[in-house]
Amino acid sequence: MEDKYSSNVLSGGKLGMVEVPNSRLTRYIVLLVVTKVLKALGIFESYDILKVVHIVQFIFILKLGSAVILLFFQKPFSSGKVISKRQWIKLLKHAVFSCVISLLGFFGLTLCGPLRTLLLFEHSDVVVVALLGVLFTSSGGGPSKTRGAALFIIAVICLLLFDNDDLMAKMAEHPEGHHDSALTHFLYTAIGFLGVADHKGGVVLLVASLLLKVGFHTASRKLSVEIGGSKRLYALDNLVSAIVLLPWVIVLSLTTDSKVESWSSLILPFGMIILSVTILEFYVEAICNTKMETPRCARYGAIALFLSALLLANFWTHPLTDQLRSMSKPPQQGSTEHVLSGGVIVSAIFFIMSSSILSSPSKKGQKGTLVGYSPEGTPLYNFMGDALQHTSQSLPRFIKDSLKQILEEYDSRQIFYFLCLNLAFTFVELFYGVWTNSLGLISDGFHMLFDCSALVLGLFAALMSRWKATRIFSYGYGRVEILSGFINGLFLMVIAFFVFVESVTRVLDPPNINTDMLTPVSVGGLLVNLVGICAFSHAHAHAHGGKTCPSNDHGHSHHGHSHSEHGHSHSEHGHSHGGHGHSHGGHGHSHGGTSGHGPPPGSGGGGMNANMRGVFLHVLADTLGSVGVIISTILIRQFGWLIADPICSLFIATLIFLSVIPLLKDACEVLLLRIPPEIEKELNSALEKVEKIEGVLSYRDSHFWRHSASIMAGTIHLQIMAGVVEQRIVQQVTAVLKDAGVNNLSVQVEKEAYFQHMSGLSTGFQEVLAMTQQMESMKYLNDGTCIM
Amino acid sequence: MLPLSVKDDEYKPAKFNLLLKLSGWFRSILSDKTSRNLFFFLCLNLSFAFVELSYGIWSNSLGLISDSFHMFFDCTALLAGLAASVISRWRSNDSFSYGYVRAEVLAGFVNGLFLIFTAFFIFSEGVERALEPPDVHHDRLLPVSVAGLLVNLVGIFVFQHGGHGHSHGEEGHGHSHSLFNGSVNHGHSHGGHGPESKHGGHGHSHDGHEGHGHSHDEPHSHDELRTPGKGASKQILQGVLLHIIADTLGSVGVIISALLMQKYDLMIADPICSMLISLLIGVSVVPLLRESIGILMQRTPPSLDQALPECYQRVQQLQGVYNLQDPHFWTLCTDVYIGTIKLLVAPDADRRWILSQTHNVFTQAGVRQLYVQIDTAAM
């Protein structure tokens, strides 16, 4: 691990992270993952061994074994420079420290169990350093690092508080076997004094020793350079610490009687632990650190290690202990200790997330996009635009901002409140379902959640449509509303289709429906949805009354009909993805607008807010769904007409289908760049007016389309007489068309000769599209006309 | 004052005769390679679905019947592609001044959405089943899914052959491997319980996207700037290929899970397989959706991103041009770009020269339809 020193220097010197293509690194990653899995195995096994072997003996054997192997590989005495006396002393200190740390680590292992130890103790230095950087320095590296640190701390707290793996009562008595030395006894009583379960003490111990370990690694870098390489240091360190531990072990083995009857049966597990935990991991990590960047290595390693630990914790069945114990003493009831619990899983997930966040390289120097190289050859970065926007967005602030935005405008506020209501209802339903253990309620709750997705989509669209236009989306994001309405409509249609199919099969074969629970739930759903309908239809009225747009009187008397599947879903076959309902509103939508007087431009739209329409339809559908369910429930209960349910849903599906069609049609028209129907007449008369403007000969290629509720775009080519002032014409045409509602117009004015060229070459847009050749010729001639 | 307007309405037939209309549609379907392929594949699929339906009714198996309904649903994707490829060839009229070319993009979008829906449904079903594996009757599972795979393989072959063989000339055929998944996943559905059946993924043809007969295949040797456009279409091809691979994997997955269930009774194989499939579908659809949403939202074409700033610079360097405002560039359909800009020029500038030069600059970048509004700066 000490090898990080050199690689840190290298990667720290680079401006950005140089991403080596993944394919080349795959084998290293695989190697790393395999090693980590083996290491996890080794730790699990050593936990078992530690139950029978004294911890000091264990560490001694570990150090000795790895020292022997490392001496064999590294040959620290025969190669490299001679080590001076002062260095030997340093080495001795180093070894003592490393002994203490491994002692603490393994003692933590005996307390916490292997899974928790792996989660806590095996963090790579990079992660811990980043964590400490966030906690104790002001420039921690931005919000993402802060998030990572928060996750880390939450994970630790999770382990401390929510991990009820050991019963306090059981822990009250000393587990026999661990505390037979003065040191461990002291530690144990210290922890016991705090009055917590021993694994909690172990967590604290492990965190402390993790910090120690990192500090120790950092401090030992200098020594490793002096001695000549981290590998040599590691070998020597193992040897020296084995020697340091030797007297203690001798004293121990003389004073206490060993619980192990046959050391020979332990040779194999010890060999495996030595290989996987110390030797293999050390080498592989050294290799990976040089081949990949340290952070990446740390990330993959951590993920592999934690996941394999989780898996192993599930399947590990103490084979070794059971076997050993059967020789030594009757098995204790300990086989259930340190099992998986919810808290551990949550904290493992948090640990994985935090270590991948914390180990990701800080983005300094990467914020800008490379735009090129200066004459001197230094890279130039562009810090404008997106890069700047993304840097300083912290999560809470983002949430606060978007909440503010949501509440700013009427539409999104409505959707938001209703979404909250809906979610609350859903969660109540889910909790109640879980509590009473009713599958029907739970699955209905999930369907409700699914319905909420339409609301979320609508909310998001309402927000997004207010974004400012950017260089890329030069007309702004207003179209999102239409797209979201379209998607909602499609969604409803698919649902209607499925409900239809479902009810057809049910008509053929009516299932037995358990109606007990239906009514209260569907009445509740109906109430919620009724609130929604009130809110949204109010929104419509509001939008229409308040927002100009006199040209169309949309009645918007939607009535919906919908049906929801909730009812269905409770049938015995658990699913039926229910449809939901939806209804149609009558959509007054008479784009009949066409009131010939030029309406004020701007928001003109015949119910242009497709987004709100989509959401409204969805809510209506749900409402009608619950109405349908209630009716069919009553029918079934009173008269036993099982067929009522499928027929009801058949009816509802058809209604949904019919009601979505207008919405889809409108949205399609906008998306297909149709001339907005509600201003078609005005446009025609405006175009006539344009032709009558003095000096205008004719026009061609006039295209008008609605971009969003507030933007009506148009383009036109004008041919004018030779002697006319172009600027005046442009202004007049713009004014005329603005009256007709076009507020984003560009007029290209051409004098006669040029116009003939252009119009002769491309007689209409269709040809341009259809015939490539013509396009080609037009282009050539265009080139030819440049001198004109 | 001769040419008042170049629009022509005379294409609209005065009276609609249903038969005439049908035969007209039929002819227009057959006239283009894309829609012909789509059509045949649709027929193949429909016949498969009908055979399934009639067999289901005959043998009174609810599973088969509901599966065939799912097949029909899958066919809607194909149908959408087919309709789009026909509609997009309609001529423009007064209301639709750009014609109906956008239908292709829209169809691609719709198909992508359908795929996402399906993937979602399959996924949730898979989760549900993973928690509580149902007792799937796998007697008939294998034959049906193999048959579905065969149908889809035909589909792949047809469309891939088209798409890749003549990569440029014919870039257009919608690869609507739609059914692909559709039929395959049905495999699952034959579990005895009708309602439990899982409607498999379906296909989808994003013909919409690729379609477009007009693939500008001419090599514009002289305009260098156009190359980005080609890169983009290559990307589409790549997406299609990815999608095909995902679909194939999906159907293979179904067969594998059927085998596993049959041989080893590994009931968990089925939900896991379907979750994997739905993930694959979801991932493979994302690029398609992103692209079509970009087009529908009038995004500046990604292929022009690089070229445009350079063009602006060149236009601004023209003599007499003060400023360039309100540039809007967007994609009408694949490879057809439309742009509008406003130029602020000096009062004494030569407007005609500026106009033609501007057109020239942008045409080289690949923008065919340009509207340049020239305003005189107030002195």
GROMACS .gro file of C-alpha atoms in nm, chain A residues 439 443 450 464 470-480 483 486-487 490-491 494-495 497-498 500-502 504-506 508-509 572-577 667-676 680 684 687 691 696-705 707 714-717 719 721 726-727 730 734 744-751 753-755 758-759 762-770 772 775-776 778-780 782-783 785-788, chain B residues 1 3-8 11 62 65-66 69-70 72-73 76 87-92 94-104 106 109-110 113-114 117 120-121 125 128-129 132 193-197 199 214-223 226 293-300 305 308-309 326-330 332-333 336 338-342 350-353 355-357 359-360 363-364 368-377:
model
  214
  439LEU     CA    1  -5.126  -0.762  -0.065
  443SER     CA    2  -5.011  -0.343  -0.493
  450PHE     CA    3  -4.688   0.475  -1.074
  464MET     CA    4  -3.833   2.312  -1.733
  470THR     CA    5  -2.963   2.863  -2.438
  471ARG     CA    6  -2.730   2.854  -2.729
  472ILE     CA    7  -2.828   2.498  -2.799
  473PHE     CA    8  -3.200   2.529  -2.742
  474SER     CA    9  -3.233   2.861  -2.910
  475TYR     CA   10  -3.608   2.882  -2.885
  476GLY     CA   11  -3.615   2.797  -2.520
  477TYR     CA   12  -3.759   2.495  -2.353
  478GLY     CA   13  -4.123   2.579  -2.396
  479ARG     CA   14  -4.179   2.271  -2.601
  480VAL     CA   15  -4.121   2.051  -2.303
  483LEU     CA   16  -4.386   1.693  -2.519
  486PHE     CA   17  -4.790   1.415  -2.553
  487ILE     CA   18  -4.613   1.160  -2.339
  490LEU     CA   19  -4.954   0.825  -2.499
  491PHE     CA   20  -4.918   0.682  -2.158
  494VAL     CA   21  -5.118   0.244  -2.360
  495ILE     CA   22  -5.288   0.199  -2.028
  497PHE     CA   23  -5.515  -0.054  -2.432
  498PHE     CA   24  -5.404  -0.283  -2.158
  500PHE     CA   25  -5.912  -0.307  -2.264
  501VAL     CA   26  -5.731  -0.630  -2.330
  502GLU     CA   27  -5.753  -0.725  -1.968
  504VAL     CA   28  -6.183  -0.857  -2.270
  505THR     CA   29  -6.018  -1.159  -2.120
  506ARG     CA   30  -6.219  -1.107  -1.806
  508LEU     CA   31  -6.465  -1.422  -2.130
  509ASP     CA   32  -6.372  -1.553  -1.792
  572GLU     CA   33  -5.668  -1.283  -0.699
  573HIS     CA   34  -5.417  -1.289  -0.964
  574GLY     CA   35  -5.230  -1.016  -0.817
  575HIS     CA   36  -5.163  -0.818  -1.113
  576SER     CA   37  -5.352  -0.672  -1.382
  577HIS     CA   38  -5.167  -0.379  -1.439
  667ALA     CA   39  -4.975   1.786  -2.955
  668CYS     CA   40  -4.894   1.606  -3.278
  669GLU     CA   41  -4.992   1.907  -3.477
  670VAL     CA   42  -4.763   2.128  -3.281
  671LEU     CA   43  -4.482   1.880  -3.307
  672LEU     CA   44  -4.535   1.844  -3.679
  673LEU     CA   45  -4.500   2.219  -3.716
  674ARG     CA   46  -4.851   2.281  -3.832
  675ILE     CA   47  -4.971   2.634  -3.867
  676PRO     CA   48  -5.151   2.691  -3.540
  680GLU     CA   49  -5.480   3.031  -3.930
  684ASN     CA   50  -5.407   3.432  -4.404
  687LEU     CA   51  -5.043   3.753  -4.550
  691GLU     CA   52  -4.888   4.142  -5.025
  696VAL     CA   53  -4.391   4.410  -5.206
  697LEU     CA   54  -4.412   4.193  -5.512
  698SER     CA   55  -4.476   3.856  -5.355
  699TYR     CA   56  -4.369   3.620  -5.086
  700ARG     CA   57  -4.272   3.259  -5.070
  701ASP     CA   58  -4.170   2.990  -4.828
  702SER     CA   59  -4.380   3.126  -4.553
  703HIS     CA   60  -4.372   2.896  -4.255
  704PHE     CA   61  -4.543   2.959  -3.928
  705TRP     CA   62  -4.546   2.729  -3.637
  707HIS     CA   63  -4.298   2.659  -3.068
  714GLY     CA   64  -4.246   3.236  -3.846
  715THR     CA   65  -4.024   3.275  -4.145
  716ILE     CA   66  -4.095   3.430  -4.478
  717HIS     CA   67  -3.916   3.534  -4.793
  719GLN     CA   68  -3.973   3.987  -5.293
  721MET     CA   69  -3.934   4.613  -5.595
  726GLU     CA   70  -3.599   4.742  -4.727
  727GLN     CA   71  -3.596   4.841  -4.365
  730VAL     CA   72  -3.932   4.460  -4.285
  734THR     CA   73  -4.316   4.236  -3.883
  744ASN     CA   74  -4.066   3.542  -3.349
  745LEU     CA   75  -4.042   3.633  -3.708
  746SER     CA   76  -3.762   3.657  -3.952
  747VAL     CA   77  -3.815   3.819  -4.284
  748GLN     CA   78  -3.575   3.781  -4.563
  749VAL     CA   79  -3.609   4.057  -4.812
  750GLU     CA   80  -3.490   4.007  -5.163
  751LYS     CA   81  -3.473   4.241  -5.450
  753ALA     CA   82  -3.342   3.970  -5.950
  754TYR     CA   83  -3.222   3.773  -5.656
  755PHE     CA   84  -3.568   3.657  -5.574
  758MET     CA   85  -3.395   3.182  -5.557
  759SER     CA   86  -3.752   3.108  -5.634
  762SER     CA   87  -3.634   2.604  -5.542
  763THR     CA   88  -3.996   2.634  -5.622
  764GLY     CA   89  -4.117   2.503  -5.296
  765PHE     CA   90  -3.999   2.347  -4.986
  766GLN     CA   91  -4.120   2.008  -5.081
  767GLU     CA   92  -3.882   1.987  -5.368
  768VAL     CA   93  -3.597   2.089  -5.153
  769LEU     CA   94  -3.679   1.805  -4.931
  770ALA     CA   95  -3.757   1.543  -5.178
  772THR     CA   96  -3.151   1.598  -5.349
  775MET     CA   97  -3.077   2.088  -5.377
  776GLU     CA   98  -2.744   2.036  -5.524
  778MET     CA   99  -2.956   2.516  -5.602
  779LYS     CA  100  -2.643   2.518  -5.407
  780TYR     CA  101  -2.425   2.545  -5.707
  782ASN     CA  102  -2.619   2.989  -5.502
  783ASP     CA  103  -2.252   2.986  -5.523
  785THR     CA  104  -2.494   3.421  -5.735
  786CYS     CA  105  -2.262   3.544  -5.477
  787ILE     CA  106  -2.113   3.808  -5.688
  788MET     CA  107  -2.446   3.937  -5.796
  789MET     CA  108  -4.699   4.054  -5.977
  791PRO     CA  109  -4.633   3.457  -5.875
  792LEU     CA  110  -4.852   3.534  -5.587
  793SER     CA  111  -4.769   3.230  -5.393
  794VAL     CA  112  -4.603   2.911  -5.484
  795LYS     CA  113  -4.824   2.696  -5.278
  796ASP     CA  114  -5.039   2.462  -5.465
  799TYR     CA  115  -5.282   1.794  -5.503
  850LEU     CA  116  -5.622  -1.797  -2.220
  853ILE     CA  117  -5.502  -1.540  -2.644
  854SER     CA  118  -5.367  -1.272  -2.419
  857PHE     CA  119  -5.315  -0.941  -2.787
  858HIS     CA  120  -4.977  -0.837  -2.672
  860PHE     CA  121  -5.104  -0.689  -3.159
  861PHE     CA  122  -4.990  -0.419  -2.930
  864THR     CA  123  -4.876  -0.095  -3.327
  875ILE     CA  124  -4.729   1.018  -4.397
  876SER     CA  125  -4.389   1.170  -4.421
  877ARG     CA  126  -4.417   1.153  -4.795
  878TRP     CA  127  -4.733   1.355  -4.810
  879ARG     CA  128  -4.694   1.690  -4.971
  880SER     CA  129  -4.704   2.003  -4.772
  882ASP     CA  130  -5.137   2.529  -4.634
  883SER     CA  131  -5.159   2.408  -4.282
  884PHE     CA  132  -4.851   2.196  -4.277
  885SER     CA  133  -4.614   2.424  -4.452
  886TYR     CA  134  -4.319   2.202  -4.390
  887GLY     CA  135  -4.497   1.894  -4.502
  888TYR     CA  136  -4.520   1.594  -4.283
  889VAL     CA  137  -4.156   1.500  -4.267
  890ARG     CA  138  -4.153   1.540  -3.894
  891ALA     CA  139  -4.376   1.236  -3.871
  892GLU     CA  140  -4.066   1.026  -3.894
  894LEU     CA  141  -4.239   1.162  -3.410
  897PHE     CA  142  -4.013   0.911  -3.051
  898VAL     CA  143  -4.339   0.726  -2.999
  901LEU     CA  144  -4.157   0.572  -2.557
  902PHE     CA  145  -4.346   0.252  -2.609
  905PHE     CA  146  -4.311   0.172  -2.115
  908PHE     CA  147  -4.086  -0.059  -1.728
  909PHE     CA  148  -4.375  -0.300  -1.720
  913GLU     CA  149  -4.342  -0.762  -1.335
  916GLU     CA  150  -4.294  -0.888  -0.856
  917ARG     CA  151  -4.210  -1.235  -0.973
  920GLU     CA  152  -4.287  -1.439  -0.540
  981HIS     CA  153  -5.274  -1.765  -1.595
  982GLY     CA  154  -5.393  -1.527  -1.842
  983PRO     CA  155  -5.344  -1.213  -1.647
  984GLU     CA  156  -5.000  -1.298  -1.542
  985SER     CA  157  -4.867  -1.302  -1.879
  987HIS     CA  158  -4.618  -0.865  -2.241
 1002HIS     CA  159  -3.376   1.131  -4.880
 1003SER     CA  160  -3.053   1.046  -4.743
 1004HIS     CA  161  -2.861   1.293  -4.944
 1005ASP     CA  162  -2.635   1.032  -5.054
 1006GLU     CA  163  -2.453   1.247  -5.295
 1007PRO     CA  164  -2.107   1.299  -5.181
 1008HIS     CA  165  -2.073   1.667  -5.154
 1009SER     CA  166  -1.723   1.666  -5.233
 1010HIS     CA  167  -1.686   2.031  -5.214
 1011ASP     CA  168  -1.825   2.120  -4.883
 1014ARG     CA  169  -2.092   1.875  -4.406
 1081ILE     CA  170  -3.655   1.481  -2.821
 1082GLY     CA  171  -3.375   1.709  -2.929
 1083ILE     CA  172  -3.522   1.737  -3.274
 1084LEU     CA  173  -3.874   1.786  -3.149
 1085MET     CA  174  -3.760   2.061  -2.918
 1086GLN     CA  175  -3.591   2.245  -3.200
 1087ARG     CA  176  -3.251   2.191  -3.059
 1088THR     CA  177  -2.956   2.323  -3.249
 1093ASP     CA  178  -2.254   2.259  -3.301
 1096LEU     CA  179  -2.195   2.719  -3.644
 1097PRO     CA  180  -1.964   2.941  -3.441
 1114ASP     CA  181  -3.116   3.572  -3.276
 1115PRO     CA  182  -2.962   3.278  -3.448
 1116HIS     CA  183  -3.200   2.986  -3.451
 1117PHE     CA  184  -3.100   2.663  -3.612
 1118TRP     CA  185  -3.297   2.346  -3.593
 1120LEU     CA  186  -3.653   1.949  -3.962
 1121CYS     CA  187  -3.575   1.587  -4.010
 1124VAL     CA  188  -3.235   1.884  -4.317
 1126ILE     CA  189  -3.331   2.517  -4.108
 1127GLY     CA  190  -3.197   2.840  -3.976
 1128THR     CA  191  -3.297   3.196  -3.919
 1129ILE     CA  192  -3.069   3.481  -3.827
 1130LYS     CA  193  -3.089   3.854  -3.808
 1138ASP     CA  194  -2.448   4.617  -4.992
 1139ARG     CA  195  -2.739   4.414  -4.870
 1140ARG     CA  196  -2.763   4.183  -5.162
 1141TRP     CA  197  -2.403   4.090  -5.141
 1143LEU     CA  198  -2.743   3.822  -4.820
 1144SER     CA  199  -2.594   3.597  -5.080
 1145GLN     CA  200  -2.270   3.564  -4.894
 1147HIS     CA  201  -2.654   3.210  -4.766
 1148ASN     CA  202  -2.337   3.083  -4.912
 1151THR     CA  203  -2.519   2.640  -4.715
 1152GLN     CA  204  -2.167   2.517  -4.692
 1156ARG     CA  205  -3.042   2.436  -4.665
 1157GLN     CA  206  -3.319   2.666  -4.563
 1158LEU     CA  207  -3.200   2.995  -4.435
 1159TYR     CA  208  -3.388   3.308  -4.354
 1160VAL     CA  209  -3.175   3.611  -4.315
 1161GLN     CA  210  -3.340   3.922  -4.191
 1162ILE     CA  211  -3.126   4.223  -4.255
 1163ASP     CA  212  -3.181   4.524  -4.036
 1164THR     CA  213  -3.014   4.853  -4.077
 1165ALA     CA  214  -2.841   4.986  -3.775
   0.00000   0.00000   0.00000
